[in-house]
Coordinates of C-alpha atoms and ligand atoms in Angstrom, one line a residue:
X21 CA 220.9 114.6 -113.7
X22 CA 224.3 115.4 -113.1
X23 CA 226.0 118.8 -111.6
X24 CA 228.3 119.2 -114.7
X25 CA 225.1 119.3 -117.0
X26 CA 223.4 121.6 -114.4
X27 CA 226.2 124.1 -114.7
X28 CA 226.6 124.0 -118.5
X29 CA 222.9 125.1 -118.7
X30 CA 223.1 127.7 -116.2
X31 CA 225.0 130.0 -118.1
X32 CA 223.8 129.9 -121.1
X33 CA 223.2 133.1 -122.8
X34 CA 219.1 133.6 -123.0
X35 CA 218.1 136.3 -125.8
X36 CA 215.7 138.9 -125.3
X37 CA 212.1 136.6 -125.8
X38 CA 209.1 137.8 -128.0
X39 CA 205.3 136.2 -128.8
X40 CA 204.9 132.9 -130.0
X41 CA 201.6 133.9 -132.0
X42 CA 200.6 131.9 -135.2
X43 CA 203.6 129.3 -134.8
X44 CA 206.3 132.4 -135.1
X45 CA 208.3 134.3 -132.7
X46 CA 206.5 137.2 -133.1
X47 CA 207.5 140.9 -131.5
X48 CA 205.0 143.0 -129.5
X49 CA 203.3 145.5 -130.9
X50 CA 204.4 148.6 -128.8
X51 CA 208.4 147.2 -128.4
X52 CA 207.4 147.5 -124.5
X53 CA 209.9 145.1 -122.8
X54 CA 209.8 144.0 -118.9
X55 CA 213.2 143.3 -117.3
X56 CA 213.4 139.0 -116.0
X57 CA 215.3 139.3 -112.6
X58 CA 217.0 135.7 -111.6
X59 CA 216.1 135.1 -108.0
X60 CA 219.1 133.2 -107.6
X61 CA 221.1 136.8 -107.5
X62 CA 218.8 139.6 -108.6
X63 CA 220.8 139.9 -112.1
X64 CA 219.0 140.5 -115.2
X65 CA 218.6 137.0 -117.1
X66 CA 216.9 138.8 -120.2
X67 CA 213.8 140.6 -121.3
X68 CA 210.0 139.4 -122.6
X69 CA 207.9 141.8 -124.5
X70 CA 205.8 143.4 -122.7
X71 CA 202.5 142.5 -124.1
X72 CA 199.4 144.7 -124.2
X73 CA 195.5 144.4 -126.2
X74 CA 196.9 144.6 -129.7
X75 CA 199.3 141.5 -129.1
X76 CA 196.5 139.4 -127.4
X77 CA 194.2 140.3 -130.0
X78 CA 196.5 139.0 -132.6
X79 CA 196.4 136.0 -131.0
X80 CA 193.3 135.5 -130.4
X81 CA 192.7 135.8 -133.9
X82 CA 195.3 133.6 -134.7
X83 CA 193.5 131.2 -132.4
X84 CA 190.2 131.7 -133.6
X85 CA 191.3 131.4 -137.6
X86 CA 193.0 127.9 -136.7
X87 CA 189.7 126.7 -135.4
X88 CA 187.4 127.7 -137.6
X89 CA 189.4 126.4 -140.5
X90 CA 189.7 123.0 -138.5
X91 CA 193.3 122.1 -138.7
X92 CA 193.3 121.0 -135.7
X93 CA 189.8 121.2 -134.3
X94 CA 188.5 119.0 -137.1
X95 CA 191.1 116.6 -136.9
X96 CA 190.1 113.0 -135.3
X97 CA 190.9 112.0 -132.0
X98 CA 193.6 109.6 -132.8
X99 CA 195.5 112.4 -135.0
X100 CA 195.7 115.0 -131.7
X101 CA 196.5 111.7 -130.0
X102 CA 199.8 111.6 -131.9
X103 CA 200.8 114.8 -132.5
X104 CA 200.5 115.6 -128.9
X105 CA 202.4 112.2 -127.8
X106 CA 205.1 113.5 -130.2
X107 CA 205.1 116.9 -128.3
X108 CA 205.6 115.6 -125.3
X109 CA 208.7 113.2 -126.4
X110 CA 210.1 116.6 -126.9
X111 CA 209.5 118.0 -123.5
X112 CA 211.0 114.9 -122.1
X113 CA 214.2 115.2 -124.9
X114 CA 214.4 118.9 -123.5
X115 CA 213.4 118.2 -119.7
X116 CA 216.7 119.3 -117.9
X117 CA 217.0 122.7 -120.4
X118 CA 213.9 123.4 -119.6
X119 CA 213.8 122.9 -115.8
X120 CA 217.4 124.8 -115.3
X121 CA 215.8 127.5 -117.6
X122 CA 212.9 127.6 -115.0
X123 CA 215.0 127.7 -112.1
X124 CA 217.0 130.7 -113.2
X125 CA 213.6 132.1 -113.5
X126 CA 211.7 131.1 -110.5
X127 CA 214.4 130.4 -107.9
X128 CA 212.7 126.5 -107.4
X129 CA 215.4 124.0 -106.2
X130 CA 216.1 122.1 -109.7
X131 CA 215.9 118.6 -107.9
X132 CA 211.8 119.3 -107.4
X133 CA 211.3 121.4 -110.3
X134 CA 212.9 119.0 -112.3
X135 CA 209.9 116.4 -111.4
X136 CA 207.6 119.0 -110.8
X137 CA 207.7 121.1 -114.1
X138 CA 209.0 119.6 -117.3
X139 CA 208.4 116.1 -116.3
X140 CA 205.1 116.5 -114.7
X141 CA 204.2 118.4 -118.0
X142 CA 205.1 115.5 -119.9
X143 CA 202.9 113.0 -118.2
X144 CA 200.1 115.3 -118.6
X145 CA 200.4 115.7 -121.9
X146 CA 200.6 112.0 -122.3
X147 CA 197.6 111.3 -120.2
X148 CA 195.2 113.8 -121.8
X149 CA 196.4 112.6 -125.3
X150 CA 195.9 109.1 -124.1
X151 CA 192.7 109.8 -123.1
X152 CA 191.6 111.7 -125.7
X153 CA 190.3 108.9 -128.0
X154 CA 188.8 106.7 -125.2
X155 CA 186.0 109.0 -124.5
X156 CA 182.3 108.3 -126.1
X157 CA 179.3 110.7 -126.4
X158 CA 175.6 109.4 -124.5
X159 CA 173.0 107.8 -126.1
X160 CA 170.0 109.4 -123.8
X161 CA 167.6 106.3 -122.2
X162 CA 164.3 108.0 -124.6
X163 CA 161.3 106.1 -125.8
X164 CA 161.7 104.3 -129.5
X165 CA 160.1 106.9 -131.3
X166 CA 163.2 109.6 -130.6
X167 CA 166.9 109.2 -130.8
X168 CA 168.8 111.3 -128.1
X169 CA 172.3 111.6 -128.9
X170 CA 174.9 113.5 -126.5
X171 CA 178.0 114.9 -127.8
X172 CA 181.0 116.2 -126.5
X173 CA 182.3 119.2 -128.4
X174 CA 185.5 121.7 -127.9
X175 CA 184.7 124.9 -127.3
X176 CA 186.7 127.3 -129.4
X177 CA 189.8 129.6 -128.3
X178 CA 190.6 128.8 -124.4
X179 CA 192.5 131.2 -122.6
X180 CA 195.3 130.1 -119.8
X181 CA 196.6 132.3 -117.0
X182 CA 198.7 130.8 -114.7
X183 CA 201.1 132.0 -111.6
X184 CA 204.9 132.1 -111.4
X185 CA 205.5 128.8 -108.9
X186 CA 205.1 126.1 -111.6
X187 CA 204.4 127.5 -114.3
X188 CA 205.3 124.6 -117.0
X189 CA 203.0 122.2 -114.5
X190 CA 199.9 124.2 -114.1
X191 CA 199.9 125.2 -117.7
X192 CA 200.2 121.8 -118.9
X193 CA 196.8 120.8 -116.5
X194 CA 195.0 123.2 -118.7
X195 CA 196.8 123.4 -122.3
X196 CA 197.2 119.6 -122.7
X197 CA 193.0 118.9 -121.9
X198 CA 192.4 121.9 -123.6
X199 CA 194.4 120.8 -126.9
X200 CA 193.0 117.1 -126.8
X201 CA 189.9 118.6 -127.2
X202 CA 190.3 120.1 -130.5
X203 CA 191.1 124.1 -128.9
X204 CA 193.0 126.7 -129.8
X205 CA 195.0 128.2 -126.5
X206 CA 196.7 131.7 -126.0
X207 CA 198.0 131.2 -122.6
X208 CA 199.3 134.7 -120.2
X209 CA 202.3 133.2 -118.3
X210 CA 203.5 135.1 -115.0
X211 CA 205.5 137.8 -116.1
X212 CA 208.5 136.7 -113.4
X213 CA 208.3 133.3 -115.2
X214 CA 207.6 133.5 -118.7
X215 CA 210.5 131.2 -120.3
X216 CA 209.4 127.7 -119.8
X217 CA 206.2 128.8 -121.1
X218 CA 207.7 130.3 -124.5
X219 CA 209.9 127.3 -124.9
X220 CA 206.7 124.9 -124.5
X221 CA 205.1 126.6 -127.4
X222 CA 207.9 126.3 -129.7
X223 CA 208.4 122.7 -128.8
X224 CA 204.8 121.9 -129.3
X225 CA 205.0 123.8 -133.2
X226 CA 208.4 121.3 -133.7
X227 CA 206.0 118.6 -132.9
X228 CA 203.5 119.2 -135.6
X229 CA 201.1 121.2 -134.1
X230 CA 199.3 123.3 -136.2
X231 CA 200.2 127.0 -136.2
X232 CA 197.7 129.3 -133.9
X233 CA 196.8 126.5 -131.8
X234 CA 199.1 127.2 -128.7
X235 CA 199.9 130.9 -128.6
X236 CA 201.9 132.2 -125.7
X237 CA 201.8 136.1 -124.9
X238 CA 203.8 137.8 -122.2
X239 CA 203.5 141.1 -120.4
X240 CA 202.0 142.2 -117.1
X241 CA 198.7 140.7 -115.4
X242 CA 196.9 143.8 -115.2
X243 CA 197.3 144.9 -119.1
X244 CA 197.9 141.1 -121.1
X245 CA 196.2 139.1 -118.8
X246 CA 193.2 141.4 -118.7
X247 CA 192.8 141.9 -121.5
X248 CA 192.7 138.5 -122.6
X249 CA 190.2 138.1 -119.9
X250 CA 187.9 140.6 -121.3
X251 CA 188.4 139.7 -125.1
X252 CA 184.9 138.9 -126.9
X253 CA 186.4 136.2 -128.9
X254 CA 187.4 134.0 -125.8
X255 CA 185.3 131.1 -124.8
X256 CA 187.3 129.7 -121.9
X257 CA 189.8 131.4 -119.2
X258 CA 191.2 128.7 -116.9
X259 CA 193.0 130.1 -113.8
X260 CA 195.6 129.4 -111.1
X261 CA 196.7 132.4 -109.0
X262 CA 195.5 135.0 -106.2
X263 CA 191.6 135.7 -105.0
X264 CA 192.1 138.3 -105.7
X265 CA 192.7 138.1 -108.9
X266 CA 189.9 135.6 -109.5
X267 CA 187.1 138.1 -108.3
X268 CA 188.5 140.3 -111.1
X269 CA 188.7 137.4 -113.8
X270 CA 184.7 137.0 -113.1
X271 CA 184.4 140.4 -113.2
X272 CA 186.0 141.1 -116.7
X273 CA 183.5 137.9 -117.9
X274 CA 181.1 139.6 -117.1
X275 CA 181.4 143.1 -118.3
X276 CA 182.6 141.2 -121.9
X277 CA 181.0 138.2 -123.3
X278 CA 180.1 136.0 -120.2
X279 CA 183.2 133.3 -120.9
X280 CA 183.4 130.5 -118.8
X281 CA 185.7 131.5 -116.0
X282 CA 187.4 128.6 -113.9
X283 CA 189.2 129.4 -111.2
X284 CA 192.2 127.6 -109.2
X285 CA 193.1 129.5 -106.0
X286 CA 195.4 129.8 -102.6
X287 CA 194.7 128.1 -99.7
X288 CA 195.9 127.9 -95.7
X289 CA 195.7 124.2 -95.8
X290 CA 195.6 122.3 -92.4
X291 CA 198.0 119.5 -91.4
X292 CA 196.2 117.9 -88.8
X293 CA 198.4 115.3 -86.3
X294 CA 196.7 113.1 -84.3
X295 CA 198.4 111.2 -81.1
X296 CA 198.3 107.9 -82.3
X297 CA 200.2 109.0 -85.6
X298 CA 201.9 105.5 -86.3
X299 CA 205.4 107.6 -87.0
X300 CA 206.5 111.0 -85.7
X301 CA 209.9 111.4 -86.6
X302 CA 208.4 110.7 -90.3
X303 CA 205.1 112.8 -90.0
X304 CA 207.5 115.6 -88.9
X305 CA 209.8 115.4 -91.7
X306 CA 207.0 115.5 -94.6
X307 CA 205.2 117.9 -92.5
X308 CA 208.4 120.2 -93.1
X309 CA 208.4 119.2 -96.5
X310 CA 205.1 120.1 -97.3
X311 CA 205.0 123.3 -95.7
X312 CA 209.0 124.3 -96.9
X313 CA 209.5 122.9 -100.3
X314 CA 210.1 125.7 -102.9
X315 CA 210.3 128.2 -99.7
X316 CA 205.8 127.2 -99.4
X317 CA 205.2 128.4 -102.4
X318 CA 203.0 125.8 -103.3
X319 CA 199.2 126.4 -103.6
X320 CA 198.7 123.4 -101.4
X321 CA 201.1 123.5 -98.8
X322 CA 200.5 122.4 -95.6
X323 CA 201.0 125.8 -93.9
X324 CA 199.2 125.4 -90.7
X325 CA 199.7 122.4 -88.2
X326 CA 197.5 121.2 -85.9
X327 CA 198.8 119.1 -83.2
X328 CA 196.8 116.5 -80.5
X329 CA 197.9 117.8 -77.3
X330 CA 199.6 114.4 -76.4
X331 CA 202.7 114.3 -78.6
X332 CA 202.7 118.2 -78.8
X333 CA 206.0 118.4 -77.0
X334 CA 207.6 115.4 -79.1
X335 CA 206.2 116.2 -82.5
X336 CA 207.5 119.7 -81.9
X337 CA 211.0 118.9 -81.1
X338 CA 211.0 116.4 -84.6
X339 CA 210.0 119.4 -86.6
X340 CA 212.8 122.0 -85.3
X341 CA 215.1 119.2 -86.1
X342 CA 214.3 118.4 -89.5
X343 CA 213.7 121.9 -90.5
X344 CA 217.2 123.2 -88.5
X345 CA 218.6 120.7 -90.9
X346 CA 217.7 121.9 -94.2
X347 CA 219.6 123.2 -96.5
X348 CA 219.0 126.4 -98.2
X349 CA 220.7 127.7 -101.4
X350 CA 221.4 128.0 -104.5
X351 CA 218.4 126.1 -106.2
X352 CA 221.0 125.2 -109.0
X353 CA 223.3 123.2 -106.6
X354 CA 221.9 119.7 -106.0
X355 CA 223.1 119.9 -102.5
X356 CA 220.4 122.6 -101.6
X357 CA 216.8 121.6 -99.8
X358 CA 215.1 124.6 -101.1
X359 CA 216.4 127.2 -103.1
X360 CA 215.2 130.7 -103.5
X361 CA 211.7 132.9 -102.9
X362 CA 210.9 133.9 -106.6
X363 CA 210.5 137.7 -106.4
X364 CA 212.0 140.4 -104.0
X365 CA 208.3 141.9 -103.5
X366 CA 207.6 137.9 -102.5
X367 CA 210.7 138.3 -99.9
X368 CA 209.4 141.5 -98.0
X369 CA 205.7 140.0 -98.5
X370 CA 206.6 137.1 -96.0
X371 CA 208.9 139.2 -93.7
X372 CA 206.3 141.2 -93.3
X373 CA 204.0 138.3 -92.5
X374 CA 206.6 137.9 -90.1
X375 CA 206.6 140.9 -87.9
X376 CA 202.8 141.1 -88.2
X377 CA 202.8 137.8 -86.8
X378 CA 205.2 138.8 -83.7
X379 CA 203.1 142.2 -83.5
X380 CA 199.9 139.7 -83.0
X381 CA 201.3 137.9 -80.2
X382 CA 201.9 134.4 -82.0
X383 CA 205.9 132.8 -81.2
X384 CA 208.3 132.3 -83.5
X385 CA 210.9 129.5 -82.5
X386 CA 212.7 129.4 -85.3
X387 CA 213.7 131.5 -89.1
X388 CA 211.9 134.7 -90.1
X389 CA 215.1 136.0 -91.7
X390 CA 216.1 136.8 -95.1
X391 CA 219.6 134.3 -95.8
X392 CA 222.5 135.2 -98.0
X393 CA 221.7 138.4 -99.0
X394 CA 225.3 139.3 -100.8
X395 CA 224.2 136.8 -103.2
X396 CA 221.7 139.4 -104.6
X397 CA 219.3 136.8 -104.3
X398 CA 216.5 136.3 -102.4
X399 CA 216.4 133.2 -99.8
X400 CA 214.6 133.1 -96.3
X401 CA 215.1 130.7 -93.3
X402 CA 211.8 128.5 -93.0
X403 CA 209.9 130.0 -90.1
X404 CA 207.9 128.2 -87.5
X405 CA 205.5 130.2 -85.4
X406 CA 203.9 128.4 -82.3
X407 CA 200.5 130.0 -80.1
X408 CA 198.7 130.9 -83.3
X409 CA 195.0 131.2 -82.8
X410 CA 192.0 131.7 -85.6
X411 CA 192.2 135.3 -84.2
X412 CA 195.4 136.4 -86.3
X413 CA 196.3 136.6 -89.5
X414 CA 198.9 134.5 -89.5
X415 CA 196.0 131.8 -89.6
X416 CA 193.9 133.0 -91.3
X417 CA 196.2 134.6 -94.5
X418 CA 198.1 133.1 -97.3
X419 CA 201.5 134.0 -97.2
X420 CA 202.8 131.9 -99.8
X421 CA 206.2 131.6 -98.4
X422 CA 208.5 129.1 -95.8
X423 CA 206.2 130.1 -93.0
X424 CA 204.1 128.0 -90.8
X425 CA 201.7 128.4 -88.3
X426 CA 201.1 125.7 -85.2
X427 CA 198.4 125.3 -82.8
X428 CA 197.4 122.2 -80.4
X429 CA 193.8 121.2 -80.5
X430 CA 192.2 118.2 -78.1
X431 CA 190.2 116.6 -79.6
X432 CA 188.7 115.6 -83.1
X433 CA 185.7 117.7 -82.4
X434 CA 188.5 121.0 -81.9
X435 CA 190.4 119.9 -84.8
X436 CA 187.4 119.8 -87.0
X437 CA 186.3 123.5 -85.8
X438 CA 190.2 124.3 -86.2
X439 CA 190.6 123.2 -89.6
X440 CA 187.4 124.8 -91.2
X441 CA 187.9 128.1 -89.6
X442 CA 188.6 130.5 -92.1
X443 CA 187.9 131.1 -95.9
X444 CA 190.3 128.2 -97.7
X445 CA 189.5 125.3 -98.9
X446 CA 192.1 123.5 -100.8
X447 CA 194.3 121.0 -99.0
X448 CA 194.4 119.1 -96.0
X449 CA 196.5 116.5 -94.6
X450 CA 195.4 113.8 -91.8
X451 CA 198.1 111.9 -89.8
X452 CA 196.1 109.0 -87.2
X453 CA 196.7 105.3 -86.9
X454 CA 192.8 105.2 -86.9
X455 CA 191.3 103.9 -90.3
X456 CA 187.9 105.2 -88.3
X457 CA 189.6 108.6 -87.4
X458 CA 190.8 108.9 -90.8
X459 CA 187.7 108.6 -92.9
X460 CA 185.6 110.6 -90.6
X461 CA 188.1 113.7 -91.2
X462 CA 187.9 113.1 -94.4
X463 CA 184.3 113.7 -94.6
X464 CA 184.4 116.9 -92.1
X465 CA 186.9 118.7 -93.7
X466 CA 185.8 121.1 -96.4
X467 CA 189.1 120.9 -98.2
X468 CA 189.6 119.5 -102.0
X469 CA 192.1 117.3 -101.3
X470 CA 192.5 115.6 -97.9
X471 CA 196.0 113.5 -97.3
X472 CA 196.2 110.8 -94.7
X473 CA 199.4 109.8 -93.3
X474 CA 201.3 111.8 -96.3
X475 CA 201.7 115.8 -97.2
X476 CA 201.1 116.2 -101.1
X477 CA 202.3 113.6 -104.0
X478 CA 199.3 113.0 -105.7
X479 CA 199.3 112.6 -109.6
X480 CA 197.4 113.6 -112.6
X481 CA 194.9 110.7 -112.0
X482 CA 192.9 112.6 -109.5
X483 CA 191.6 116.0 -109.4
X484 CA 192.6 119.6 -107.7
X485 CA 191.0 122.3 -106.9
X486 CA 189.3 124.1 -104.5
X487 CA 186.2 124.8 -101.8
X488 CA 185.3 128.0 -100.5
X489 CA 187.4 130.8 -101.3
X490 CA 190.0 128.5 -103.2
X491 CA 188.1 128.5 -106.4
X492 CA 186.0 125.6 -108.2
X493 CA 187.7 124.8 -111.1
X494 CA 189.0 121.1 -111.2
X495 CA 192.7 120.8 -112.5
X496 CA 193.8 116.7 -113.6
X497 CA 192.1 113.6 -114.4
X498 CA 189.2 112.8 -117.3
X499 CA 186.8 114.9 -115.2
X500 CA 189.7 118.4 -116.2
X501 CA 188.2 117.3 -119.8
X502 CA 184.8 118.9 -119.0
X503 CA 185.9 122.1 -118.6
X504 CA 187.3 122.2 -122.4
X505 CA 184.1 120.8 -124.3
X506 CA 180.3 120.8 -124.1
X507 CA 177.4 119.1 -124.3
X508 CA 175.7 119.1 -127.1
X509 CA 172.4 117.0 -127.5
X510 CA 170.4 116.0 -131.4
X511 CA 166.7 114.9 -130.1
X512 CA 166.1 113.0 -133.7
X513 CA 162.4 111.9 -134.5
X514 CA 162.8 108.3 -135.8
Ligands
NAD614 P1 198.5 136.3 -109.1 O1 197.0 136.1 -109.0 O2 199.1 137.6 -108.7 O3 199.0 136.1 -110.6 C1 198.6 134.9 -111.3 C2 198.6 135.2 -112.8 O4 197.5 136.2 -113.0 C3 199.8 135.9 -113.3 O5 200.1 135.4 -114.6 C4 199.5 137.3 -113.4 O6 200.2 138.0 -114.4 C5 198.0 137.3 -113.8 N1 197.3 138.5 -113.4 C6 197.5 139.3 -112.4 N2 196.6 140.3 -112.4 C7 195.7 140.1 -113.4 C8 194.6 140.7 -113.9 N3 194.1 141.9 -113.4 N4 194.0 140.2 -115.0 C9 194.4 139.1 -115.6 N5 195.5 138.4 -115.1 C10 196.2 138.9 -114.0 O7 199.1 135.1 -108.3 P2 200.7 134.8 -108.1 O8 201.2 135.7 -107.1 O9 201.3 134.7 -109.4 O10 200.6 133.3 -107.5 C11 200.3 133.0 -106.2 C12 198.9 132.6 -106.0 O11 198.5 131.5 -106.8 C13 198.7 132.1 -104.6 O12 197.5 132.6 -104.1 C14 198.6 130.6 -104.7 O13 197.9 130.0 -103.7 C15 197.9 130.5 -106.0 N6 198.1 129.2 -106.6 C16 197.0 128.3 -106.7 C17 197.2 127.1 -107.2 C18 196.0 126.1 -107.3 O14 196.1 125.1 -108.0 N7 194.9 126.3 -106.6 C19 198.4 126.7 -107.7 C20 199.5 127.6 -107.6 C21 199.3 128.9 -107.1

């Protein structure tokens, strides 16, 4: 990835986008459009419709049809295998378009959302295409007089709503199980991040794939996305974003036709350091890493540290060093760390998780500014707040920006009680030179991922989700593929 490329892509002209429904470009029904502000300087990139019932109806029956009729549903295995590994050649042919396209909509520094979006997409589509044809029904353990057969059957139309930080990443978890399956998918994208989605769609029609199986329809979460939530002809919704949010996904399931609801949600993920860490200086920097990176807006970032009481001082001094060194910027310039918070209303959401903090008594010792604000865009300083206690909200409440909370803790028995106060459960991390110290935190914390010795990196081999309050859906690996088919058993007399 080269700088010259980067900055040929950035200025390309972006037309005002429409529906993808039934394998067209199709305009919304009311001519409604919603402004797409570039974080990067707070211009107007373009417009997406601005979806509503009538548009999500029409592709929901586009979905449906497309099913029923078996295009794609009835197809074998092996053919979804290869249309899908010819979709995601094209993702890969069109990986840097699409990941400067998403950075001029998102604000994420284009060397991670490079990796992190169309990339990552592509080795989930490969995997779930890969996998597709590998995967058996049960012949039940009955007596000789009955046959018990167990199949594995898609479901029907699968609905996809997914937030604005990776949008091309965490719809891929869900559209490329879903699709390997034998659905049909009409995915919501974020309304401040709607591009890399539309694009997707298009690529995925290029590769074969019958029309009405992937249907993308923008707007606004509280009209589109609900009502695709409460449509009567949707089997599955699959979910990353907000609690709050989710409670009102399980809500519209219920007061429509009980669809399976699966939900993927924040977290205030623990980063626990122990004293015999076998590396500070390089615990510090991925700490900072996995707290900063896209200004921590990452469902699983490591935003509060707990530190043993031993290296407090030391571990302490690494981090202000490693975070006074990053560099902020223009997420388009390969030279930047991080690049900018996606939204204005994300901006003054953190700075005023900022002076709440201060109000609550917690110390900040370094950031909790807003950066280059002639720009037009919107950066901040990652923020480090020391003397955090369970008590305030800074521990307790997702801010889903570059700001972290620290506390020291004594012992294991401490860090334990530390790490499961509150209503998360996503992430945690684990730094000890202790195999023994390692594997028992592993077990105590109530956390869907733990780490040890690392901040993030995992792949699509294993799952994610959450416990608690952070959902239980289960993004990644085979086990994603039960949350796109069903059991269904044939008790035959013999
Ligand atoms: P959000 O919940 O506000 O929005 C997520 C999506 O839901 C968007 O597409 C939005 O348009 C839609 N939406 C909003 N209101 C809706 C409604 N009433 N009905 C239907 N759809 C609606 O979340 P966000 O601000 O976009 O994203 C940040 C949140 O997502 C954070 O809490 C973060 O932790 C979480 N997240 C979780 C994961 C994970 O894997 N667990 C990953 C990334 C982000």
């Amino acid at each position: 990835m080269l700088q010259s490329e980067i900055d040929i892509l950035r200025t390309a002209t972006i037309s005002p986008q429409h529906h993808f429904i039934a394998g067209a470009v199709t305009e919304g029904a009311s001519g409604a459009r919603l402004d797409v502000l570039s974080p990067i300087d707070g211009r107007t990139l373009t417009t997406i419709a601005d979806g509503g019932a009538e548009d999500i109806d029409r592709a929901v029956q586009a979905a449906r049809h497309v099913y029923e009729n078996g295009a794609w549903s009835r197809t074998t295995p092996t053919e979804r295998k290869k249309t899908l590994l010819r979709f995601a050649d094209l993702v890969e042919r069109h990986a840097l378009e699409l990941a400067v396209l998403g950075v001029r909509d998102n604000g994420t520094e284009i060397g991670m959302a490079y990796k992190a979006e169309p990339l990552s997409a592509v080795t989930t589509i490969r995997y779930y295409a890969e996998a597709i044809d590998k995967i058996y029904g049960e012949i039940a353990p009955t007596g000789r007089e009955v046959l018990g057969l167990v199949h594995r059957e898609a479901l029907g139309v699968v609905g996809v709503i997914v937030p604005w930080n990776f949008p091309l990443m965490i719809g891929a978890w869900k559209i490329a199980p879903a699709l390997a399956a034998g659905n049909s998918v009409v995915v919501k994208p974020p309304e401040n991040a709607s591009l890399t989605l539309l694009r997707l769609a298009a690529l995925a029609s290029d590769a074969g794939l019958p029309a009405g199986v992937l249907n993308v329809v923008t707007g606004r979460g509280a009209t589109a996305g609900e009502a695709l939530a409460l449509h009567m002809d949707v089997d599955v919704l699959a979910f990353t974003g907000s609690g709050a949010v989710g409670r009102r996904l399980l809500e519209c399931s219920a007061r429509s036709n009980l669809k399976r609801v699966y939900l993927e949600l924040g977290g205030k993920s623990p980063n626990i350091v122990f004293n015999d860490v076998p590396d500070i200086r390089q615990a510090a920097k991925v700490s900072a890493n996995g707290i900063f990176r896209n200004s921590g807006q990452v469902c699983v970032a490591g935003s509060r540290l707990l530190i043993q009481s031993g290296i407090y001082d030391r571990f302490m001094d690494e981090l202000l060093s490693v975070t006074a060194k990053l560099k902020i910027g223009d997420p388009l310039n390969l030279a930047s760390d991080i690049g900018a918070v996606s939204s204005e209303a994300q901006l003054r959401k953190n700075l005023a998780a900022v002076a709440r903090a201060e109000q609550e008594g917690a110390k900040r010792l370094s950031g909790g500014e807003r950066l280059h604000e002639t720009t037009g865009g919107y950066y901040m300083a990652p923020t480090i707040f020391a003397n955090v206690d369970p008590r305030m909200s800074l521990w307790n409440e997702e801010v889903f920006g570059p700001v972290l909370a620290v506390a020291r803790f004594d012992d294991e028995a401490e860090a334990v009680r530390l790490a499961n106060a509150g209503t998360y459960g996503l992430a945690a991390a684990v730094w000890t030179g202790s195999l023994s110290t390692a594997h028992r935190m592993v077990r105590a914390i109530d956390a869907g991922v733990v780490h040890v010795n690392t901040y993030g990196g995992t792949d699509v081999t294993v799952p994610l989700g959450g416990f608690k309050q952070s959902g239980f859906g289960r993004d990644k690996s085979l086990h994603a593929l039960d949350e796109y088919t069903d059991r269904k058993t044939a008790w035959i007399a013999l």
